[in-house]
Amino acid sequence: MLEAPVVIAVSLCYLGLLFAVAWWGDKRADQGKSIIANPTIYALSMAVYCTTWTFYGSVGRAAVSGIGFLPVYLGPTLVMALGWFLLLKMIRIVKANRITSIADFISSRYGKSHLLGGLVTIIAVVGIIPYIALQLKAVSSSVSLLLSYPDIVMPDRSATMSVAADMSFYIALILAAFTIVFGTRHLDATERHEGMVAAIALESGVKLVAFLAVGGFVTYGLYDGFGDIFEHITTNPELRHLATAIPSGAGYTGWFSLIVLSGMAVLFLPRQFQVAVVENVNEAHLKRAAWLFPLYLLLINIFVLPIALGGLLHFAGQGVDADTFVLTLPMSQRQEGLALLVFIGGLSAATGMVIVETIALSTMVCNDLVMPLLLRHKRMAIEEAKDLSGVLLSIRRGAIVLILLLGYLYFRLAGEAYALVAIGLISFSAVAQFAPAMIGGMYWRGGTRGGALAGLAAGFMVWAYTLLLPSFAKSGWLPDEFLTQGLFGIELLRPQQLFGLGGFDEISHCLFWSFLANIGAYVGVSLLRPPMVAEATQATVFVDALKNNGPVGAALWRGRAKVSDLQELVGRFLGPTRAQTLFVAYARRRGHADGVMLEADAQLVQFAESLLAGAIGSASARVMVASVAKEEPLSIEEVMHILDEASQLRTYSRELERKSRELTAATLELQEANERLQELDRVKDDIMSSVTHELRTPLTSIRAFSELLRDDPRMHLADRERFLGLIVSEAERLTRLINQTLDLAKIESGRADWNGCELDLKEVIEQSIAATSQLFREKGADVELDLPDNPPLILADRDRLIQVMLNLLSNAVKFLAPGSGRVRVALQRLADGLEVSVADNGPGIRAEDQQLIFEKFRQVGDTMTAKPAGTGLGLPISRRIVEHFGGKLWVESVPGEGATFRFTLPFAPVRETAVAVAEGA
Amino acid sequence: MHRRVLAGDRLVAAFLIGCVLFNYPLLSLFDRHTQIFGIPLVFAYVFFAWAAVIAVMAWAVERRFK
Amino acid sequence: MSKKILIADDEQNIVISIEFLLRREGFAVLVAGDGEEALAKVRAERPDLVLLDVMMPRMNGFDVCQALRADPDLSGTRILMLTAKGRDTEVSKGLGLGADGYMTKPFSTKELLAEVRKLLGM
């Protein structure tokens, strides 16, 4: 089933399927039912990062350097952790300014410069061409391998083969046609390709499945799992080094360089910028992608080393290229179906990359290279043409064909000398040159057009000299002496040991010199002069992209323009009908119900420019708008003034917001404080009223009896004595009440005197019982004691504890039935203190009253007709005393069976305690 | 707002952890002729550290508060 | 026939003193130690006047007053509230609930007698 017609038919069917998915995706997008509005699809589309380099090349790399293939995936993982910030900012900027490519991004940032956009485009095209060549190489060799089945014949590629007989040439043409159909069917102001993204996500799925299938086959079919394969190599002296070596020869520096390089590539490769930033539907998708994309990378790499080792063992000495193991291993086992699946997986990896990359590049070439030239040299002709949207599409299609043919050319020139991965790294190093201008542009206001131009140019030249030209030299297209003896035979200029710098692998070497030149020139030149008007404006737009400020651009435009002129201009590039629709919709949004705007204000001009920017790039859009609108130039002072005002306004409003938040908080606090005060007031009121009530009650009796005695001198002696006795006892009650009230007030206000010392609780209890023995005798009650000898000492105030005990004992006696009462006092040792219990066999206390009795002036005497004697302050005071010494006082009771009051006191801590209590007093 | 800031801080932490785990000198500690469960130590280490960093990232962004 | 007066208060000594005072003046005196008992005794004994303390267990004086006034059979019973809380709100609350008079503790025995006689129309 691996004959040519079958292979071709399956390939075409697969491409057809992709196209169907893309067509369906576009159709749904037009209906407003996006199928790619899904974080998983977004993450899968990012996996366009994995090309044939990953699919075929990683195994080749692993066969030489063990896990040296991995840093290229670790870098993106790390960068995705920062994607939350970096990518989010890029997405915001791109959406706000209708930026369509990385060239547009950089050109727009540094004042919408044509020159800069053009330079970025050239770097991108030149840098990416080897990468496209890599895909062509991989696809063509996979096809020829498959067609030689059942033999395994390494493709013979000699430079002498004619173009007409070269299969890769036709593959390049087919890919070009496919890309044209995919990416340039219509021109869109936002330049988004939903269908394409859907197809790319599908391809990512296919290549992962294919790779896992072949990995599983090799690891578990051909061998007996990971352990088996690794055991083979530890016993094989030639392969043993693969189990450890961090990229052989390159060392840790090379490893680190690759992490840095790939981290930047995953941001700045035109195709990655396209899928991650331009095609982003919803910035919330970044969250899922932040970990799902790295997870994809991990999964597709798990079987790389096993396949590489399996291939090395299996094909030992047969001269099979390790880059082909993924395909040749299933072929050697006659696994035709699996081989076909692998081939389709490889095709997915290649087509995905080529489609997105060339679409991104063709947009750049059109908007930032061709359009500016046309505008400059053929302005008249363009202005005469009524509808240019067709011209734009043609330019893009031409660019796609051209880019693929350049890729083919590089493949013919240099493709043979390098392994897949090495070719890819040349491209990575090229796009890494965008990093300073991009990241600097997003976070540093000081960067200027001159700085960006100088940095990019310097970095690009160093890259070309140290990496690109050597790749030609190694392929024999430049003399070998260039490498070994340097340019013009000057040893210091040897491209891979520039100025004698040795000890680096070629990638680290290039990275160091190119970044030194790039960053140095970018920063150095930027610092030569302050930013000009356009640069300062755009710096604000970019650097402040995450702050929610209004469009700065509109605030910075002053002039006159006619609505009809603007609409006609937009119509020329987007088509008159589409322009009409867009303008009417815009007028409605601005509040003109009839869809007609009479005056073109700064915002409308801005709107027209952003529409054009989507189609022809921001720099060209600015030029075109300037041709129909009379702009009054602003001086740098005016611009800075406006920008300052805007930023001051933002500061003011932030300040206001903060102030108002503070005010709200303060108001709340005040309210709470007020409520607390009122509550305190109410409590105080209650207490005052309770106290007066309690004072008035004995006074009432005293006064009444006194008056009775006074008014009736002939009262019986017995009555007289009885009344006098009552007066005395009520007076005593009054005294007690006053004392306790003052006592409690002192305790509560913290002004009470405490004389803390270590004391024996047993002694205290015995002393208290002796003091109340008279009470017990009167009631005819028994007292049982259960006191251990020599209990551990506790720290408390002796008099206060006696006060507590007296209170509890007199309470107990008070409620006992005369004659049959029994009170049991026990002292018990707990883990961290002592517990005293006073149990009586009185009437008990109802559950709902068990808390109440500890409140001030709350007496519970339901079971009696009269109130029990007492002030209602004894228990609250006792509780406070016990709590003061770190204990607790509570009651347990079953009504009818008596009540048990218990309190605990902690052991005296060793030493220090006396000091602590003294301080607390 | 706080939640967003916290998630962001966690991602930065994941980035820093990854930078340390994936590079010299920590990496060199595992670069030796030893096997763990029949797998070369350095291979097992890199994949384990990688998976751990991804897990931290997933936890940071997907975790729902309350 | 002498007028019948019910003293409702939970403070025994106060009850003793008022009881002594009223008996000396020739009234028939009944005693209740809490609100519920007071209510029951009013219904059973139909006193002409009730001296009603506000702060009593089980049922406070206000509730007793309200219950008495809700019963049309007892509309002839006069009520004199006695309280140790002398605040204006308490006074107006008692009068609002239908009490006929109000005295604040401690009171003078002369004033109490005068008030009692006034309420009984003597």
mmCIF file with all atom_site columns, N, CA and C in Angstrom, chain A residues 31-67:
data_model
loop_
_atom_site.group_PDB
_atom_site.id
_atom_site.type_symbol
_atom_site.label_atom_id
_atom_site.label_alt_id
_atom_site.label_comp_id
_atom_site.label_asym_id
_atom_site.label_entity_id
_atom_site.label_seq_id
_atom_site.pdbx_PDB_ins_code
_atom_site.Cartn_x
_atom_site.Cartn_y
_atom_site.Cartn_z
_atom_site.occupancy
_atom_site.B_iso_or_equiv
_atom_site.pdbx_formal_charge
_atom_site.auth_seq_id
_atom_site.auth_comp_id
_atom_site.auth_asym_id
_atom_site.auth_atom_id
_atom_site.pdbx_PDB_model_num
ATOM 1   N N  . GLN A 1 31 ? -20.583 33.604 9.782  1.00 0.00 ? 31 GLN A N  1
ATOM 2   C CA . GLN A 1 31 ? -21.897 33.562 10.421 1.00 0.00 ? 31 GLN A CA 1
ATOM 3   C C  . GLN A 1 31 ? -21.817 34.027 11.874 1.00 0.00 ? 31 GLN A C  1
ATOM 4   N N  . GLY A 1 32 ? -20.610 34.324 12.315 1.00 0.00 ? 32 GLY A N  1
ATOM 5   C CA . GLY A 1 32 ? -20.448 34.774 13.695 1.00 0.00 ? 32 GLY A CA 1
ATOM 6   C C  . GLY A 1 32 ? -20.391 33.625 14.684 1.00 0.00 ? 32 GLY A C  1
ATOM 7   N N  . LYS A 1 33 ? -20.281 32.381 14.165 1.00 0.00 ? 33 LYS A N  1
ATOM 8   C CA . LYS A 1 33 ? -20.196 31.247 15.099 1.00 0.00 ? 33 LYS A CA 1
ATOM 9   C C  . LYS A 1 33 ? -18.802 30.641 15.011 1.00 0.00 ? 33 LYS A C  1
ATOM 10  N N  . SER A 1 34 ? -17.872 31.333 15.584 1.00 0.00 ? 34 SER A N  1
ATOM 11  C CA . SER A 1 34 ? -16.480 30.935 15.455 1.00 0.00 ? 34 SER A CA 1
ATOM 12  C C  . SER A 1 34 ? -16.248 29.543 16.038 1.00 0.00 ? 34 SER A C  1
ATOM 13  N N  . ILE A 1 35 ? -15.536 28.694 15.272 1.00 0.00 ? 35 ILE A N  1
ATOM 14  C CA . ILE A 1 35 ? -15.215 27.377 15.828 1.00 0.00 ? 35 ILE A CA 1
ATOM 15  C C  . ILE A 1 35 ? -13.869 27.397 16.535 1.00 0.00 ? 35 ILE A C  1
ATOM 16  N N  . ILE A 1 36 ? -13.155 28.492 16.385 1.00 0.00 ? 36 ILE A N  1
ATOM 17  C CA . ILE A 1 36 ? -11.847 28.497 17.047 1.00 0.00 ? 36 ILE A CA 1
ATOM 18  C C  . ILE A 1 36 ? -11.887 29.301 18.336 1.00 0.00 ? 36 ILE A C  1
ATOM 19  N N  . ALA A 1 37 ? -13.081 29.728 18.741 1.00 0.00 ? 37 ALA A N  1
ATOM 20  C CA . ALA A 1 37 ? -13.187 30.479 19.992 1.00 0.00 ? 37 ALA A CA 1
ATOM 21  C C  . ALA A 1 37 ? -13.122 29.499 21.144 1.00 0.00 ? 37 ALA A C  1
ATOM 22  N N  . ASN A 1 38 ? -12.004 28.884 21.297 1.00 0.00 ? 38 ASN A N  1
ATOM 23  C CA . ASN A 1 38 ? -11.855 27.793 22.251 1.00 0.00 ? 38 ASN A CA 1
ATOM 24  C C  . ASN A 1 38 ? -10.388 27.732 22.676 1.00 0.00 ? 38 ASN A C  1
ATOM 25  N N  . PRO A 1 39 ? -10.126 27.755 23.964 1.00 0.00 ? 39 PRO A N  1
ATOM 26  C CA . PRO A 1 39 ? -8.722  27.827 24.403 1.00 0.00 ? 39 PRO A CA 1
ATOM 27  C C  . PRO A 1 39 ? -7.897  26.621 23.969 1.00 0.00 ? 39 PRO A C  1
ATOM 28  N N  . THR A 1 40 ? -8.516  25.445 23.872 1.00 0.00 ? 40 THR A N  1
ATOM 29  C CA . THR A 1 40 ? -7.759  24.258 23.471 1.00 0.00 ? 40 THR A CA 1
ATOM 30  C C  . THR A 1 40 ? -7.323  24.372 22.012 1.00 0.00 ? 40 THR A C  1
ATOM 31  N N  . ILE A 1 41 ? -8.231  24.866 21.169 1.00 0.00 ? 41 ILE A N  1
ATOM 32  C CA . ILE A 1 41 ? -7.863  25.035 19.756 1.00 0.00 ? 41 ILE A CA 1
ATOM 33  C C  . ILE A 1 41 ? -6.763  26.078 19.626 1.00 0.00 ? 41 ILE A C  1
ATOM 34  N N  . TYR A 1 42 ? -6.874  27.120 20.455 1.00 0.00 ? 42 TYR A N  1
ATOM 35  C CA . TYR A 1 42 ? -5.829  28.152 20.448 1.00 0.00 ? 42 TYR A CA 1
ATOM 36  C C  . TYR A 1 42 ? -4.469  27.533 20.799 1.00 0.00 ? 42 TYR A C  1
ATOM 37  N N  . ALA A 1 43 ? -4.455  26.715 21.858 1.00 0.00 ? 43 ALA A N  1
ATOM 38  C CA . ALA A 1 43 ? -3.197  26.079 22.273 1.00 0.00 ? 43 ALA A CA 1
ATOM 39  C C  . ALA A 1 43 ? -2.676  25.144 21.179 1.00 0.00 ? 43 ALA A C  1
ATOM 40  N N  . LEU A 1 44 ? -3.599  24.391 20.557 1.00 0.00 ? 44 LEU A N  1
ATOM 41  C CA . LEU A 1 44 ? -3.173  23.477 19.484 1.00 0.00 ? 44 LEU A CA 1
ATOM 42  C C  . LEU A 1 44 ? -2.610  24.257 18.304 1.00 0.00 ? 44 LEU A C  1
ATOM 43  N N  . SER A 1 45 ? -3.208  25.424 18.015 1.00 0.00 ? 45 SER A N  1
ATOM 44  C CA . SER A 1 45 ? -2.697  26.184 16.874 1.00 0.00 ? 45 SER A CA 1
ATOM 45  C C  . SER A 1 45 ? -1.293  26.698 17.170 1.00 0.00 ? 45 SER A C  1
ATOM 46  N N  . MET A 1 46 ? -1.002  26.957 18.449 1.00 0.00 ? 46 MET A N  1
ATOM 47  C CA . MET A 1 46 ? 0.361   27.366 18.804 1.00 0.00 ? 46 MET A CA 1
ATOM 48  C C  . MET A 1 46 ? 1.364   26.245 18.517 1.00 0.00 ? 46 MET A C  1
ATOM 49  N N  . ALA A 1 47 ? 0.858   25.016 18.561 1.00 0.00 ? 47 ALA A N  1
ATOM 50  C CA . ALA A 1 47 ? 1.750   23.880 18.334 1.00 0.00 ? 47 ALA A CA 1
ATOM 51  C C  . ALA A 1 47 ? 2.237   23.820 16.893 1.00 0.00 ? 47 ALA A C  1
ATOM 52  N N  . VAL A 1 48 ? 1.897   24.823 16.066 1.00 0.00 ? 48 VAL A N  1
ATOM 53  C CA . VAL A 1 48 ? 2.491   24.933 14.738 1.00 0.00 ? 48 VAL A CA 1
ATOM 54  C C  . VAL A 1 48 ? 4.001   25.150 14.909 1.00 0.00 ? 48 VAL A C  1
ATOM 55  N N  . TYR A 1 49 ? 4.391   25.447 16.151 1.00 0.00 ? 49 TYR A N  1
ATOM 56  C CA . TYR A 1 49 ? 5.805   25.537 16.509 1.00 0.00 ? 49 TYR A CA 1
ATOM 57  C C  . TYR A 1 49 ? 6.537   24.240 16.155 1.00 0.00 ? 49 TYR A C  1
ATOM 58  N N  . CYS A 1 50 ? 5.834   23.106 16.311 1.00 0.00 ? 50 CYS A N  1
ATOM 59  C CA . CYS A 1 50 ? 6.466   21.818 16.025 1.00 0.00 ? 50 CYS A CA 1
ATOM 60  C C  . CYS A 1 50 ? 6.366   21.517 14.541 1.00 0.00 ? 50 CYS A C  1
ATOM 61  N N  . THR A 1 51 ? 7.484   21.651 13.853 1.00 0.00 ? 51 THR A N  1
ATOM 62  C CA . THR A 1 51 ? 7.494   21.418 12.407 1.00 0.00 ? 51 THR A CA 1
ATOM 63  C C  . THR A 1 51 ? 8.150   20.064 12.141 1.00 0.00 ? 51 THR A C  1
ATOM 64  N N  . THR A 1 52 ? 8.571   19.872 10.900 1.00 0.00 ? 52 THR A N  1
ATOM 65  C CA . THR A 1 52 ? 9.289   18.629 10.593 1.00 0.00 ? 52 THR A CA 1
ATOM 66  C C  . THR A 1 52 ? 10.598  18.560 11.375 1.00 0.00 ? 52 THR A C  1
ATOM 67  N N  . TRP A 1 53 ? 11.073  19.734 11.763 1.00 0.00 ? 53 TRP A N  1
ATOM 68  C CA . TRP A 1 53 ? 12.254  19.765 12.645 1.00 0.00 ? 53 TRP A CA 1
ATOM 69  C C  . TRP A 1 53 ? 11.998  18.885 13.865 1.00 0.00 ? 53 TRP A C  1
ATOM 70  N N  . THR A 1 54 ? 10.825  19.090 14.489 1.00 0.00 ? 54 THR A N  1
ATOM 71  C CA . THR A 1 54 ? 10.471  18.283 15.637 1.00 0.00 ? 54 THR A CA 1
ATOM 72  C C  . THR A 1 54 ? 10.179  16.856 15.210 1.00 0.00 ? 54 THR A C  1
ATOM 73  N N  . PHE A 1 55 ? 9.390   16.753 14.144 1.00 0.00 ? 55 PHE A N  1
ATOM 74  C CA . PHE A 1 55 ? 8.841   15.452 13.773 1.00 0.00 ? 55 PHE A CA 1
ATOM 75  C C  . PHE A 1 55 ? 9.921   14.477 13.312 1.00 0.00 ? 55 PHE A C  1
ATOM 76  N N  . TYR A 1 56 ? 10.822  14.968 12.454 1.00 0.00 ? 56 TYR A N  1
ATOM 77  C CA . TYR A 1 56 ? 11.913  14.105 11.992 1.00 0.00 ? 56 TYR A CA 1
ATOM 78  C C  . TYR A 1 56 ? 13.242  14.465 12.652 1.00 0.00 ? 56 TYR A C  1
ATOM 79  N N  . GLY A 1 57 ? 13.452  15.796 12.814 1.00 0.00 ? 57 GLY A N  1
ATOM 80  C CA . GLY A 1 57 ? 14.779  16.273 13.203 1.00 0.00 ? 57 GLY A CA 1
ATOM 81  C C  . GLY A 1 57 ? 15.177  15.973 14.636 1.00 0.00 ? 57 GLY A C  1
ATOM 82  N N  . SER A 1 58 ? 14.200  15.997 15.562 1.00 0.00 ? 58 SER A N  1
ATOM 83  C CA . SER A 1 58 ? 14.555  15.772 16.965 1.00 0.00 ? 58 SER A CA 1
ATOM 84  C C  . SER A 1 58 ? 15.232  14.422 17.145 1.00 0.00 ? 58 SER A C  1
ATOM 85  N N  . VAL A 1 59 ? 14.715  13.414 16.467 1.00 0.00 ? 59 VAL A N  1
ATOM 86  C CA . VAL A 1 59 ? 15.307  12.085 16.579 1.00 0.00 ? 59 VAL A CA 1
ATOM 87  C C  . VAL A 1 59 ? 16.740  12.114 16.062 1.00 0.00 ? 59 VAL A C  1
ATOM 88  N N  . GLY A 1 60 ? 16.946  12.830 14.955 1.00 0.00 ? 60 GLY A N  1
ATOM 89  C CA . GLY A 1 60 ? 18.286  12.952 14.402 1.00 0.00 ? 60 GLY A CA 1
ATOM 90  C C  . GLY A 1 60 ? 19.223  13.606 15.397 1.00 0.00 ? 60 GLY A C  1
ATOM 91  N N  . ARG A 1 61 ? 18.722  14.655 16.025 1.00 0.00 ? 61 ARG A N  1
ATOM 92  C CA . ARG A 1 61 ? 19.544  15.369 17.004 1.00 0.00 ? 61 ARG A CA 1
ATOM 93  C C  . ARG A 1 61 ? 19.840  14.468 18.213 1.00 0.00 ? 61 ARG A C  1
ATOM 94  N N  . ALA A 1 62 ? 18.803  13.767 18.658 1.00 0.00 ? 62 ALA A N  1
ATOM 95  C CA . ALA A 1 62 ? 18.972  12.903 19.830 1.00 0.00 ? 62 ALA A CA 1
ATOM 96  C C  . ALA A 1 62 ? 19.987  11.804 19.560 1.00 0.00 ? 62 ALA A C  1
ATOM 97  N N  . ALA A 1 63 ? 20.057  11.347 18.303 1.00 0.00 ? 63 ALA A N  1
ATOM 98  C CA . ALA A 1 63 ? 20.987  10.273 17.954 1.00 0.00 ? 63 ALA A CA 1
ATOM 99  C C  . ALA A 1 63 ? 22.427  10.741 18.098 1.00 0.00 ? 63 ALA A C  1
ATOM 100 N N  . VAL A 1 64 ? 22.650  12.050 18.081 1.00 0.00 ? 64 VAL A N  1
ATOM 101 C CA . VAL A 1 64 ? 24.003  12.573 18.225 1.00 0.00 ? 64 VAL A CA 1
ATOM 102 C C  . VAL A 1 64 ? 24.271  13.059 19.634 1.00 0.00 ? 64 VAL A C  1
ATOM 103 N N  . SER A 1 65 ? 23.255  13.697 20.224 1.00 0.00 ? 65 SER A N  1
ATOM 104 C CA . SER A 1 65 ? 23.547  14.421 21.465 1.00 0.00 ? 65 SER A CA 1
ATOM 105 C C  . SER A 1 65 ? 22.633  14.053 22.626 1.00 0.00 ? 65 SER A C  1
ATOM 106 N N  . GLY A 1 66 ? 22.054  12.863 22.611 1.00 0.00 ? 66 GLY A N  1
ATOM 107 C CA . GLY A 1 66 ? 21.217  12.490 23.743 1.00 0.00 ? 66 GLY A CA 1
ATOM 108 C C  . GLY A 1 66 ? 20.049  13.449 23.909 1.00 0.00 ? 66 GLY A C  1
ATOM 109 N N  . ILE A 1 67 ? 19.912  14.017 25.123 1.00 0.00 ? 67 ILE A N  1
ATOM 110 C CA . ILE A 1 67 ? 18.760  14.885 25.331 1.00 0.00 ? 67 ILE A CA 1
ATOM 111 C C  . ILE A 1 67 ? 19.009  16.303 24.833 1.00 0.00 ? 67 ILE A C  1
#
